[in-house]
Coordinates of C-alpha atoms in Angstrom, one line a residue:
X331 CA -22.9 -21.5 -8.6
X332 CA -23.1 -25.4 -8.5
X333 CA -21.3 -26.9 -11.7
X334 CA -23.3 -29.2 -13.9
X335 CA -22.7 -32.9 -13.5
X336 CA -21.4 -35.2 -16.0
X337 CA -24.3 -36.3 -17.0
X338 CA -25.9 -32.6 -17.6
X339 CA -23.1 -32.3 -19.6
X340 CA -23.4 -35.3 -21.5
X341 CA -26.7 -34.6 -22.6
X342 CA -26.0 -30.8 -23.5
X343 CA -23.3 -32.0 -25.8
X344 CA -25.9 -34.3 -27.2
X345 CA -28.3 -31.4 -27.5
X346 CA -26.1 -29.3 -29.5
X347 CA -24.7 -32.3 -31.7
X348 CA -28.2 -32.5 -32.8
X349 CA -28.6 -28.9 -33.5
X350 CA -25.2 -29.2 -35.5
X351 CA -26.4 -32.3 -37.5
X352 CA -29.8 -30.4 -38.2
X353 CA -27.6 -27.1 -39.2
X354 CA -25.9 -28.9 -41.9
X355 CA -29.0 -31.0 -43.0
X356 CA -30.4 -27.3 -43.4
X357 CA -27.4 -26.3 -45.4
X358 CA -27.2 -29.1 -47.6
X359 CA -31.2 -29.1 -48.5
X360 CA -30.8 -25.5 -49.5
X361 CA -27.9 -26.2 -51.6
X362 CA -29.4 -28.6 -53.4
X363 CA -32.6 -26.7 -54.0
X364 CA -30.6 -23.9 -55.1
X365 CA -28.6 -26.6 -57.4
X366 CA -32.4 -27.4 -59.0
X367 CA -33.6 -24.4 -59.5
X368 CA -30.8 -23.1 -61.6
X369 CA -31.4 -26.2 -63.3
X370 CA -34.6 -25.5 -64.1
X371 CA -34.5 -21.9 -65.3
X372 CA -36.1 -22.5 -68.8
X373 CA -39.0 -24.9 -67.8
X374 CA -41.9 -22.6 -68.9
X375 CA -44.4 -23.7 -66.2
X376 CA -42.6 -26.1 -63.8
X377 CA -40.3 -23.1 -62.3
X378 CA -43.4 -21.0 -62.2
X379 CA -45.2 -23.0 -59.7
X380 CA -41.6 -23.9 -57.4
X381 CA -41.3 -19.5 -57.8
X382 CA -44.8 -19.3 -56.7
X383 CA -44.6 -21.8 -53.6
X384 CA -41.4 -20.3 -52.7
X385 CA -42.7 -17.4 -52.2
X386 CA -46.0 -18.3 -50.6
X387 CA -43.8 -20.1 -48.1
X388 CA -41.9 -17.0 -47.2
X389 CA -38.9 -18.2 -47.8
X390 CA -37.9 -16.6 -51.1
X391 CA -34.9 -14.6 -49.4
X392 CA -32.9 -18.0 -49.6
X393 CA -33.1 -18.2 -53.4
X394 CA -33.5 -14.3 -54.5
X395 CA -31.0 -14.7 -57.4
X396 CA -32.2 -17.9 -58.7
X397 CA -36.0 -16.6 -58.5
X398 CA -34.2 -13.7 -60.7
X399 CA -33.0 -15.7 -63.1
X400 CA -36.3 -17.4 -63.8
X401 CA -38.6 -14.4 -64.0
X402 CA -35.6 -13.1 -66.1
X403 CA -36.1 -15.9 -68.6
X404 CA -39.7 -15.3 -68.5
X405 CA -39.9 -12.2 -69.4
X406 CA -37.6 -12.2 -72.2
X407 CA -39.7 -15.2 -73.6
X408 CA -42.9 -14.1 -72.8
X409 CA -44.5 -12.9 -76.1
X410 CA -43.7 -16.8 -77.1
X411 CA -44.4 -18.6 -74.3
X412 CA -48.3 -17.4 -74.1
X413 CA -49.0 -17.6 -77.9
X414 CA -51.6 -19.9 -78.7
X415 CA -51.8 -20.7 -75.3
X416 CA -55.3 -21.2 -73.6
X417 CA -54.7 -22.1 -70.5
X418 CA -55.8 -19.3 -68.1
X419 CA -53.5 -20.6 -65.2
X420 CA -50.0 -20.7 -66.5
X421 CA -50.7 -17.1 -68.4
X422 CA -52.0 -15.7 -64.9
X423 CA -49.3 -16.7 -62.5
X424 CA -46.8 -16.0 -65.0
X425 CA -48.4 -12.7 -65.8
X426 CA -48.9 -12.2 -62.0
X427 CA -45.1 -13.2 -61.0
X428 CA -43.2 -11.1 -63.4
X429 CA -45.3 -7.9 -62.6
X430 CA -44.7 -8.3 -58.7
X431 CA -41.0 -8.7 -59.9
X432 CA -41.4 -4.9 -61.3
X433 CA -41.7 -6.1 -64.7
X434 CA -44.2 -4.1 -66.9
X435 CA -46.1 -7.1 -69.3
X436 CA -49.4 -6.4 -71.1
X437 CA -52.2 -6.4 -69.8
X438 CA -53.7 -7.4 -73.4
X439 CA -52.4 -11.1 -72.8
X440 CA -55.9 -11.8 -71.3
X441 CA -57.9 -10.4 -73.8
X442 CA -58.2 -14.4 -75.4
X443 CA -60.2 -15.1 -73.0
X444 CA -63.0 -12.4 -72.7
X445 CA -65.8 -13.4 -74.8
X446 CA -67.6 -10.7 -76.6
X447 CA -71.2 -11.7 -75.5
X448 CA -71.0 -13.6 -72.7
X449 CA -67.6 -12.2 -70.6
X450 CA -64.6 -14.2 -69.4
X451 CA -64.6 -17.8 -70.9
X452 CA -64.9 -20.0 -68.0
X453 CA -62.0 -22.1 -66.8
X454 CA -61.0 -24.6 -63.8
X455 CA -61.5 -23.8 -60.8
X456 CA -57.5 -23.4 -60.0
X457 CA -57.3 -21.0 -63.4
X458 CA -60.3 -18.9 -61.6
X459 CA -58.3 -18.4 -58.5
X460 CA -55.2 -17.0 -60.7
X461 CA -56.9 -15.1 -62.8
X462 CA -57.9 -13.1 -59.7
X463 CA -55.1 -13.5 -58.0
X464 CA -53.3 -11.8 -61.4
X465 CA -56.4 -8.6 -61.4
X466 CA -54.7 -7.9 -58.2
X467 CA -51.6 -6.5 -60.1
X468 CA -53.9 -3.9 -62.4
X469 CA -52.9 -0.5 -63.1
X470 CA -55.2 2.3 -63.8
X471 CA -56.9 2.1 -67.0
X472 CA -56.3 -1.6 -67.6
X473 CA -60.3 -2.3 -68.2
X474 CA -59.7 -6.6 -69.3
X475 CA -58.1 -6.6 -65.5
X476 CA -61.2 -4.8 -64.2
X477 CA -63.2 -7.9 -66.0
X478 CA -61.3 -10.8 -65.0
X479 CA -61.8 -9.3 -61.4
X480 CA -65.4 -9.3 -61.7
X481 CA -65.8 -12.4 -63.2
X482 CA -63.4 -14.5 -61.3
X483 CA -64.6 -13.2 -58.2
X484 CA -68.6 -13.8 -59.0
X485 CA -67.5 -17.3 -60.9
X486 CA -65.3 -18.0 -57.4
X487 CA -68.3 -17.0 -55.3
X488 CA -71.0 -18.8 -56.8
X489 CA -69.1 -22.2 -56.7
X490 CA -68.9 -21.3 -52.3
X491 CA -73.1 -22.5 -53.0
X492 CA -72.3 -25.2 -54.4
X493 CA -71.4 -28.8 -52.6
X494 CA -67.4 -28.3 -52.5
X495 CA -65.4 -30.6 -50.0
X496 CA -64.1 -28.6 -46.9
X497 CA -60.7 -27.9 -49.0
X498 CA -61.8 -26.7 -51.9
X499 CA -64.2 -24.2 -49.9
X500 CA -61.1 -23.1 -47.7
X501 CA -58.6 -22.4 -50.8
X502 CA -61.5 -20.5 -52.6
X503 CA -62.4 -18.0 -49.7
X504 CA -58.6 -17.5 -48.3
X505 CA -58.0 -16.0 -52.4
X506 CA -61.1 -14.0 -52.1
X507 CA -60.3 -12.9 -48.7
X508 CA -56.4 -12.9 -48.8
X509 CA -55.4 -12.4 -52.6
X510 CA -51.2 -12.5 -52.6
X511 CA -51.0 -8.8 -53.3
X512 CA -52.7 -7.5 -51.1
X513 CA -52.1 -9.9 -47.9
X514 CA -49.5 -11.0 -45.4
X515 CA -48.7 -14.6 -47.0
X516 CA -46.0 -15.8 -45.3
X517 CA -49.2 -16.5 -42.3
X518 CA -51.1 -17.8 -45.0
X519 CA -49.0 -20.3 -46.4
X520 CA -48.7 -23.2 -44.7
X521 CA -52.4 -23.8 -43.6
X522 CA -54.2 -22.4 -46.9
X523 CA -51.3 -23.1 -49.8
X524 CA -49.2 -26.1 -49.2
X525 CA -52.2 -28.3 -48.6
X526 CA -53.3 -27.6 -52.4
X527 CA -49.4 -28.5 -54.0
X528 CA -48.9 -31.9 -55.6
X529 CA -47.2 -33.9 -52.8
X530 CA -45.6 -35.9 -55.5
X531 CA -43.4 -33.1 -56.7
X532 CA -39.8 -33.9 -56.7
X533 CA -38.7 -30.6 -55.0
X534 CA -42.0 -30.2 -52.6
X535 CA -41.1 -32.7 -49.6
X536 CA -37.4 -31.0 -49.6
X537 CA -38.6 -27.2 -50.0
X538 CA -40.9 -28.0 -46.9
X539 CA -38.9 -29.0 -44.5
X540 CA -36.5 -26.3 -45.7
X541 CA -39.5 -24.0 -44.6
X542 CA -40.7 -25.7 -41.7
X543 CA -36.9 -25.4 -40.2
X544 CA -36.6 -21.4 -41.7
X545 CA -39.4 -21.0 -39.9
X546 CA -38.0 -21.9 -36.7
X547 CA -34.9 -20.3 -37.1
X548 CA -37.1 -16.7 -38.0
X549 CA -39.3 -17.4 -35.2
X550 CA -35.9 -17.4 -33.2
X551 CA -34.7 -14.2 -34.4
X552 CA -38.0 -12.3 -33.9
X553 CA -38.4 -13.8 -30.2
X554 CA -34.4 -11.8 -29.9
X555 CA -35.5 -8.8 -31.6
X556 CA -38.9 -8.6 -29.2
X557 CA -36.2 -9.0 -26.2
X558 CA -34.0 -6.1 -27.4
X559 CA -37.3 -3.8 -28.1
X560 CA -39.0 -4.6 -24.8
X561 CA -35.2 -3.5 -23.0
X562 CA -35.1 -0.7 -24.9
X563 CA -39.1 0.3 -23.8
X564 CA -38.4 0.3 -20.6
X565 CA -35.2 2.0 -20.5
X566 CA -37.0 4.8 -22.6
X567 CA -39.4 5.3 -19.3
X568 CA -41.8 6.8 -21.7
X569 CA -44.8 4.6 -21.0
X570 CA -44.1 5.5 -17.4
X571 CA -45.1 9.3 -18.4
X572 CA -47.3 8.5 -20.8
X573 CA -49.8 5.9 -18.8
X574 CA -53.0 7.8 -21.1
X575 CA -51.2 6.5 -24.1
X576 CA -51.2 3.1 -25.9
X577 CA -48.2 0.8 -24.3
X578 CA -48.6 -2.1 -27.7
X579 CA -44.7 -2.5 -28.3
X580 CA -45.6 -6.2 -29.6
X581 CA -48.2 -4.6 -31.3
X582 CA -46.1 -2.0 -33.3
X583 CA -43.4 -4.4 -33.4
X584 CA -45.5 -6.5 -36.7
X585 CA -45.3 -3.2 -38.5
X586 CA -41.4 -3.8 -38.1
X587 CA -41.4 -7.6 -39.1
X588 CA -44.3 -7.1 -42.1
X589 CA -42.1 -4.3 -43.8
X590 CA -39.0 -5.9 -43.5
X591 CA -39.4 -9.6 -44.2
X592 CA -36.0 -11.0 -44.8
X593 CA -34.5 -12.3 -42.2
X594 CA -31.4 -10.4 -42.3
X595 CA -32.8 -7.0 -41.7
X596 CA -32.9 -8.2 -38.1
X597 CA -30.8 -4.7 -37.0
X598 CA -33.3 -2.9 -39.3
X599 CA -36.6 -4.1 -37.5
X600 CA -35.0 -3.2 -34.3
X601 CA -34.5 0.2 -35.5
X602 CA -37.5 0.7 -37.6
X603 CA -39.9 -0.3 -33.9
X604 CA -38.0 3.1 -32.6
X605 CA -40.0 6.2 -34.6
X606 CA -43.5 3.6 -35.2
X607 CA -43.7 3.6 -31.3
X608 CA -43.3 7.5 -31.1
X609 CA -45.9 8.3 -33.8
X610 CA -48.3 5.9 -31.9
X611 CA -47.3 7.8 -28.5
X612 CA -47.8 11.0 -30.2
X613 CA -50.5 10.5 -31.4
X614 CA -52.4 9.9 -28.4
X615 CA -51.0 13.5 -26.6
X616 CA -53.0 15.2 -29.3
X617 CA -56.1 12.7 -29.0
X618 CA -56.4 11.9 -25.8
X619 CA -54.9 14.2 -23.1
X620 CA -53.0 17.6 -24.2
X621 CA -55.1 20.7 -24.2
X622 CA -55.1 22.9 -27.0
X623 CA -52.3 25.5 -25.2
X624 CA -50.1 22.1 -24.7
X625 CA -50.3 21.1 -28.1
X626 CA -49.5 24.6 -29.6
X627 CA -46.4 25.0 -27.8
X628 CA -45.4 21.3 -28.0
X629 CA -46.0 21.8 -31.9
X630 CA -44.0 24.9 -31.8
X631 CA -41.3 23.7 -29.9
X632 CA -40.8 20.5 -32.2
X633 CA -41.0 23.0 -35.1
X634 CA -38.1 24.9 -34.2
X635 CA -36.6 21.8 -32.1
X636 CA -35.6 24.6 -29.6
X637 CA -34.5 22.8 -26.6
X638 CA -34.9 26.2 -24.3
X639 CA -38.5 26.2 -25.2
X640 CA -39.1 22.7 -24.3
X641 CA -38.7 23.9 -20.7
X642 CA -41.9 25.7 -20.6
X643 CA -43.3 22.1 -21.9
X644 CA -45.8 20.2 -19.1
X645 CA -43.2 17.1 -17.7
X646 CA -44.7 14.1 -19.9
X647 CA -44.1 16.3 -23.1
X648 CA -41.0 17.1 -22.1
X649 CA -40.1 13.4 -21.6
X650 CA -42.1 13.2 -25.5
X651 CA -39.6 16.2 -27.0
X652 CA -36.1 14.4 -25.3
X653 CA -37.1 10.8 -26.9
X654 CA -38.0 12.0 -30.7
X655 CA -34.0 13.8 -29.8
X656 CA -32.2 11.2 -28.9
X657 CA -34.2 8.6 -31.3
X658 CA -33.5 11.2 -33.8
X659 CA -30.0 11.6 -33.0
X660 CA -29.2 8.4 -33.3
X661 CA -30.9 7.4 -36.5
X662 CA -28.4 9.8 -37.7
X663 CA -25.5 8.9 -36.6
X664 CA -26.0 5.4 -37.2
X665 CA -26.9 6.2 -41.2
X666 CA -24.0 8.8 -41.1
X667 CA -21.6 5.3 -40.1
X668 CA -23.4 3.1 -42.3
X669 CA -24.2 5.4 -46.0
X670 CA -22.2 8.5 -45.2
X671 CA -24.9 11.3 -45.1
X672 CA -26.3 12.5 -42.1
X673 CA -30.7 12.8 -42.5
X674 CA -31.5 14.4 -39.4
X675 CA -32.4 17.6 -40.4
X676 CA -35.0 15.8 -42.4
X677 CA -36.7 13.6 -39.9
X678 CA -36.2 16.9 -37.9
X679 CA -38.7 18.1 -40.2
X680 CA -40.6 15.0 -41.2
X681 CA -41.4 15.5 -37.3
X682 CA -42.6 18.6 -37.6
X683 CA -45.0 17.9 -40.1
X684 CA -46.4 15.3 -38.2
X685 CA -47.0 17.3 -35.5
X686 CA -48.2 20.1 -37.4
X687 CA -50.8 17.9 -39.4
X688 CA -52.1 16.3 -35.5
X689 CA -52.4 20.0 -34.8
X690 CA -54.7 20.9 -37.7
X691 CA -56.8 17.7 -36.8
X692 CA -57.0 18.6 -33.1
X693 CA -58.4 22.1 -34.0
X694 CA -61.0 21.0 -36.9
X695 CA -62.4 18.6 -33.9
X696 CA -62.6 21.1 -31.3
X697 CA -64.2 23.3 -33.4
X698 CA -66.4 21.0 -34.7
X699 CA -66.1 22.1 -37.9
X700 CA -64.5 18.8 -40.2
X701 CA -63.2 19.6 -43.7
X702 CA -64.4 18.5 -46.9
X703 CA -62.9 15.0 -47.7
X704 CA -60.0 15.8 -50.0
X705 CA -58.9 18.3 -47.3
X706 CA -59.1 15.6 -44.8
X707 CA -57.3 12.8 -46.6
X708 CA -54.7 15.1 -47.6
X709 CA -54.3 16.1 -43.6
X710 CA -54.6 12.2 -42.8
X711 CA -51.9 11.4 -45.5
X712 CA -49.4 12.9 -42.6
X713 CA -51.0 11.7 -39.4
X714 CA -51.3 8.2 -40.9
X715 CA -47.5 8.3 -39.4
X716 CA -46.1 6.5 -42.9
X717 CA -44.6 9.3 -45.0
X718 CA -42.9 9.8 -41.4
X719 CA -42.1 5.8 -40.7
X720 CA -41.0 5.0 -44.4
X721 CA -38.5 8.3 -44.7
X722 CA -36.8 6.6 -41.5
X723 CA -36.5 3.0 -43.3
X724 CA -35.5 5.2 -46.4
X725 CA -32.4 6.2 -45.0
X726 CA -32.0 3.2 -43.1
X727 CA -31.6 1.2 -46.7
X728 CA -28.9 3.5 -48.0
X729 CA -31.3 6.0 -49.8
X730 CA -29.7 9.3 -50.6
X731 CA -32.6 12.2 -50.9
X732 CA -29.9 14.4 -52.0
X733 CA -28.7 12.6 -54.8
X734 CA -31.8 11.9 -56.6
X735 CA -34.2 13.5 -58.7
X736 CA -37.6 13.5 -57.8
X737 CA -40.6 15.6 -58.8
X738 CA -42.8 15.2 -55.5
X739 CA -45.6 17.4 -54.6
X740 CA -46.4 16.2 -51.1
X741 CA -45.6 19.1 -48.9
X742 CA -42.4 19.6 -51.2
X743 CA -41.4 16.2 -49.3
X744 CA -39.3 14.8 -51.7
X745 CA -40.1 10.8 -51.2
X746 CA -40.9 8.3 -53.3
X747 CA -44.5 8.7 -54.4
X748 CA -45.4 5.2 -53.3
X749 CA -44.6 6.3 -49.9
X750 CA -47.9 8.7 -49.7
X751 CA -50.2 6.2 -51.3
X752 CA -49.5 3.9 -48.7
X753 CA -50.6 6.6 -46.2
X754 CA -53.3 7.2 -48.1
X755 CA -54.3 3.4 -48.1
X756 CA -53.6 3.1 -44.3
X757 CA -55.9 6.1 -43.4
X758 CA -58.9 4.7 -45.5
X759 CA -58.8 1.7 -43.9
X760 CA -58.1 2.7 -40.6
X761 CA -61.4 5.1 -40.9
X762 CA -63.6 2.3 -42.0
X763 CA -62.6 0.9 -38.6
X764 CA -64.2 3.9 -36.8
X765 CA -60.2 5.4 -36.5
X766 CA -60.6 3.5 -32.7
X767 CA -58.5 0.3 -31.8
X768 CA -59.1 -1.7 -28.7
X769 CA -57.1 0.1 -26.5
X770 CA -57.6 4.1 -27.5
X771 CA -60.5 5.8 -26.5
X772 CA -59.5 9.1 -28.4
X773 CA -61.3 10.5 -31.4
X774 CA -60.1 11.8 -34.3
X775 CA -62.0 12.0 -37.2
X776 CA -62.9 9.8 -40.4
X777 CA -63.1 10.3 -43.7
X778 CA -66.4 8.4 -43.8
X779 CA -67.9 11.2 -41.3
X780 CA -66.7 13.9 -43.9
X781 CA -68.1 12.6 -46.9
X782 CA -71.4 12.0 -45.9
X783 CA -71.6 15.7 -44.6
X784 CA -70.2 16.8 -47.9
X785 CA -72.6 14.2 -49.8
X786 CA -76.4 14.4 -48.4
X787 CA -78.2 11.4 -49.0
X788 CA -75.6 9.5 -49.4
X789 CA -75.8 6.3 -47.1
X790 CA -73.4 4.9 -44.4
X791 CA -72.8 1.5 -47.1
X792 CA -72.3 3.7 -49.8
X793 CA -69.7 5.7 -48.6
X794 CA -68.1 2.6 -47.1
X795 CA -67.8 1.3 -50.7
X796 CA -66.8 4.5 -52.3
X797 CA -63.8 4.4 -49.7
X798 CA -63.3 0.4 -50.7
X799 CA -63.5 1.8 -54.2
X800 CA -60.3 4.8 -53.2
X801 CA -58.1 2.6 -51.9
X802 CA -58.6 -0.5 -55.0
X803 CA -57.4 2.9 -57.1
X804 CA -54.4 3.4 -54.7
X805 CA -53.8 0.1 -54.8
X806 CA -53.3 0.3 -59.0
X807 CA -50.9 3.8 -58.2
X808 CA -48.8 1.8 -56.0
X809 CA -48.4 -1.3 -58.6
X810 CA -47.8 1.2 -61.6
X811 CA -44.9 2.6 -58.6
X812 CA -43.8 -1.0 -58.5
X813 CA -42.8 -0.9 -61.9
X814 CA -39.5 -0.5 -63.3
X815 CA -37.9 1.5 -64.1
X816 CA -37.7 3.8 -61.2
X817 CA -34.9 5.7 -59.2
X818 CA -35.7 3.6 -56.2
X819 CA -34.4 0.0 -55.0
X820 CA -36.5 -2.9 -55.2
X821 CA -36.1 -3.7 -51.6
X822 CA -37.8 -0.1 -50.3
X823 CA -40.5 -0.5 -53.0
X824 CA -41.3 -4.6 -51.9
X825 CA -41.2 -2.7 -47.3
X826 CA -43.6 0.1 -49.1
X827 CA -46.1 -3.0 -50.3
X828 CA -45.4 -5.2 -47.5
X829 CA -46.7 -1.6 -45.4
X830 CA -50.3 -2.0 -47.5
X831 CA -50.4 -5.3 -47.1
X832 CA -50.2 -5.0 -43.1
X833 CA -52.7 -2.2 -43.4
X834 CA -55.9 -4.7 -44.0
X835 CA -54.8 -7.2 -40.9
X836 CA -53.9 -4.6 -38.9
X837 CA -57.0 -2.7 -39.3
X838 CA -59.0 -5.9 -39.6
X839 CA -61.7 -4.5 -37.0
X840 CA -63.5 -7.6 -35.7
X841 CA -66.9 -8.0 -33.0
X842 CA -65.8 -5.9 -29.8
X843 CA -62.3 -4.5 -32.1
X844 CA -60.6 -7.9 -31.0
X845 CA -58.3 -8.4 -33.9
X846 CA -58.1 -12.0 -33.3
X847 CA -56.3 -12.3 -36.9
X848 CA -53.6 -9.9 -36.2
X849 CA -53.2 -12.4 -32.7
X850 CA -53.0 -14.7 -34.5
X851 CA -50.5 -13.6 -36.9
X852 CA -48.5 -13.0 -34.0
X853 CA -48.5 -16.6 -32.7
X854 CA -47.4 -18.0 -36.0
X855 CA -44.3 -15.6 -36.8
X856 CA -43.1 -16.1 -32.7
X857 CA -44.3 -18.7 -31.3
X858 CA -45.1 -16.5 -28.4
X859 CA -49.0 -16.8 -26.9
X860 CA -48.9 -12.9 -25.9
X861 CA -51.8 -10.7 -26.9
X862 CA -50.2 -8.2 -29.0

């Protein structure tokens, strides 16, 4: 191999000088915005909007304790700091911020402005846009949240008529559309968000280019992790088996990189892309190719995970039963090394039920007979593949099922509530988009198909918003979930929201199912022009 010249050399050195002097520029830009922010801990509105941009900016896992502290400080003043006040903006994004931070404040601290006669006093447009931007953080029976929903949103709506410059237009639809809660910000942020900040802030220019650089560096990292989960596809040999089923490992890849945000779950993501790709597998066997005496004994076999059985198994299901083994195998030992308990009879069983609940769904669509709706959502709940994903990134973040004390009812699978209503959320919206994706020609069912059959008369749009109206109320279960206290760390309660929020881009069904947003999305968190 021909050694590079001096002049090669020269210019490498160069090239990593640079990278060294923009390394510590990094370093030193973060350390002084950390230095500011503790410095700013009891400005009441100030450290609201640098939380806020932070976070919008996706960047918050380089200040975590100093975003802490503030929201800390907030909530401990924050009977005080909204008396008197009228202005609809600070009281929204503070209410907003300290309940995404699992704080439980009142609801009642909007009731000011609600109007007796006429509604919701009207406010800026900016105060409109956070006041619906805080409704996104109701629970159930918080009516004054239901209001300032509806009237932000028709107020919001009715100023799109009127002559707004391009800007204004943008900023308005993207928080209708793409309300913080309930969307994937960190692809939001720098086209929507940053372009409505005051420029002049002292901190903006500095935490921007601390962004713009974070940015790269997470692009880096997820162009690694894609390498790592593309060698280990093809060492698996399953889509070689499996050519019927969906071969998407990008694809499943931004479940991996939407749960787990922070940078330093790098090992996690990588791990977590491991059971999604077998669920997605899986789940085409039952839809798409195994007959119904293949799917028994595959269920059967993975029910007793009787490796002598699995003999009798057709080859590519016997390909199927070894990779959920050895995947299996080694999510326990690695927890066992890590947290010192060993899950695997779980997943074992998590497994099981998956399989179990594809079975049941199989058989009501050979039969032709579908279930009512409650029986199918409860079914769907399983095959959604959550409960199954999220028990795996359970363990994974040092979760001991053992040691806590939970009252589920879910198939006497004891996970965290919030688990299931994510499922629940997923399957809604994955049967508004027809249950088919651009790539699966399978069928198997909807939820929409069952409640009209159980509801005559009813029409195709209104079942379509009673579905819209199940998963708002799912939504307000999994914020009350959110709130503390509860037995469960904040970071597996932020991966189970960051799961909803995915739900609506990755189910975002477009004109011929061409999920140019989830693309998209893609692009700007790799850098890498592939179609997922």
């Amino acid at each position: 191999m021909p050694r590079p010249n001096q002049t090669q050399t020269s210019s490498i050195d160069k090239e990593q000088t640079h990278l060294d002097d923009l390394g510590i520029k990094h370093e030193e830009k973060i350390k002084s915005l950390t230095e500011f922010l503790n410095e700013v801990v009891n400005e009441p509105v100030e450290s609201l909007i640098i939380v806020d941009t932070i976070q919008r900016l996706g960047v918050e896992s380089l200040f975590r304790e100093q975003i802490k502290a503030i929201l800390r400080w907030q909530y401990t003043h924050f009977s005080s700091l909204n008396h008197g006040k009228d202005d609809v903006y600070e009281i929204a994004l503070r209410f907003r911020l300290l309940r995404q931070e699992g704080y439980y404040v009142p609801a009642a601290v909007f009731e000011r402005f609600n109007d007796k006669i006429n509604g919701f006093v009207e406010g800026n447009i900016k105060g409109m846009m956070e006041l619906y931007e805080a409704s996104q953080m109701s629970i159930e029976g918080e009516d004054i949240l239901d209001k300032a929903e509806d009237f932000s949103s028709k107020f919001l709506n009715a100023l799109l008529t009127c002559d707004l410059d391009h800007e204004q237009a943008r900023m308005i639809e993207s928080t209708l559309r793409y309300p913080y809660r309930k969307s994937i910000a960190r692809s939001l942020a720098p086209q929507i968000f940053v372009d409505d900040m005051p420029a002049t802030s002292s901190w903006m220019e500095d935490l921007l280019e601390v962004a713009n650089r974070e940015r790269r560096i997470v692009q880096s990292v997820h162009q690694k992790e894609i390498h790592l989960i593309n060698e280990w596809w093809k060492e698996l040999g399953l889509g070689a088996e499996t050519k019927f089923a969906r071969d998407q490992p990008l694809k499943w890849y931004m479940w991996s990189m939407a749960i787990l945000t922070d940078p330093s779950f790098s090992e996690l993501r990588v791990e977590l892309i491991k059971p999604i790709s077998l669920v997605y597998v899986i789940d085409d066997v039952f839809d798409v190719h195994g007959t119904i005496d293949e799917l028994i004994l595959f269920t059967e076999v993975i029910g007793r995970w009787d490796n002598a059985g699995a003999e009798q198994l057709p080859e590519y299901m016997k390909v199927c039963f070894k990779a959920l083994g050895d995947i299996t195998d080694d999510f326990g030992n690695i927890i066992f090394k890590k947290h010192g308990w060993n899950p695997t009879g779980f997943l074992k069983q998590m497994w099981a039920n998956l399989c179990n609940a594809f079975l049941v769904e199989f058989q009501w669509n050979a039969s032709g007979k579908l279930p009512n709706a409650d029986d199918y959502l409860k079914n769907g709940t399983i095959t959604s593949g959550v409960p199954l994903v999220l028990a795996h990134l359970f363990f994974l973040t040092g979760q001991d099922i053992a040691n806590q004390s939970m009252d589920s009812k879910k198939e006497e699978v004891p996970l965290p509530n919030a688990v299931f209503l994510v499922a629940q959320i997923l399957r809604l919206w994955d049967d508004l988009g027809c249950a088919q994706d651009e790539n699966q020609n399978g069928y198997d069912g909807s939820y929409v198909e069952c409640y009209l059959r159980e509801n005559h008369g009813c029409s195709h749009q209104s079942a379509r918003e009673h579905v819209m109206e199940l998963i708002s109320k799912l939504w307000k279960q999994l914020n009350k979930e959110c709130l503390s206290p509860c037995p469960f760390s904040a970071p597996f309660h932020e991966a189970c929201v960051n799961a909803a929020k995915m739900v609506s881009l990755m189910y975002n069904y477009e004109d011929k199912h061409g999920l140019g947003l989830l693309q998209e999305h893609m692009k700007s968190l790799t850098c890498d022009h592939a179609t997922p």
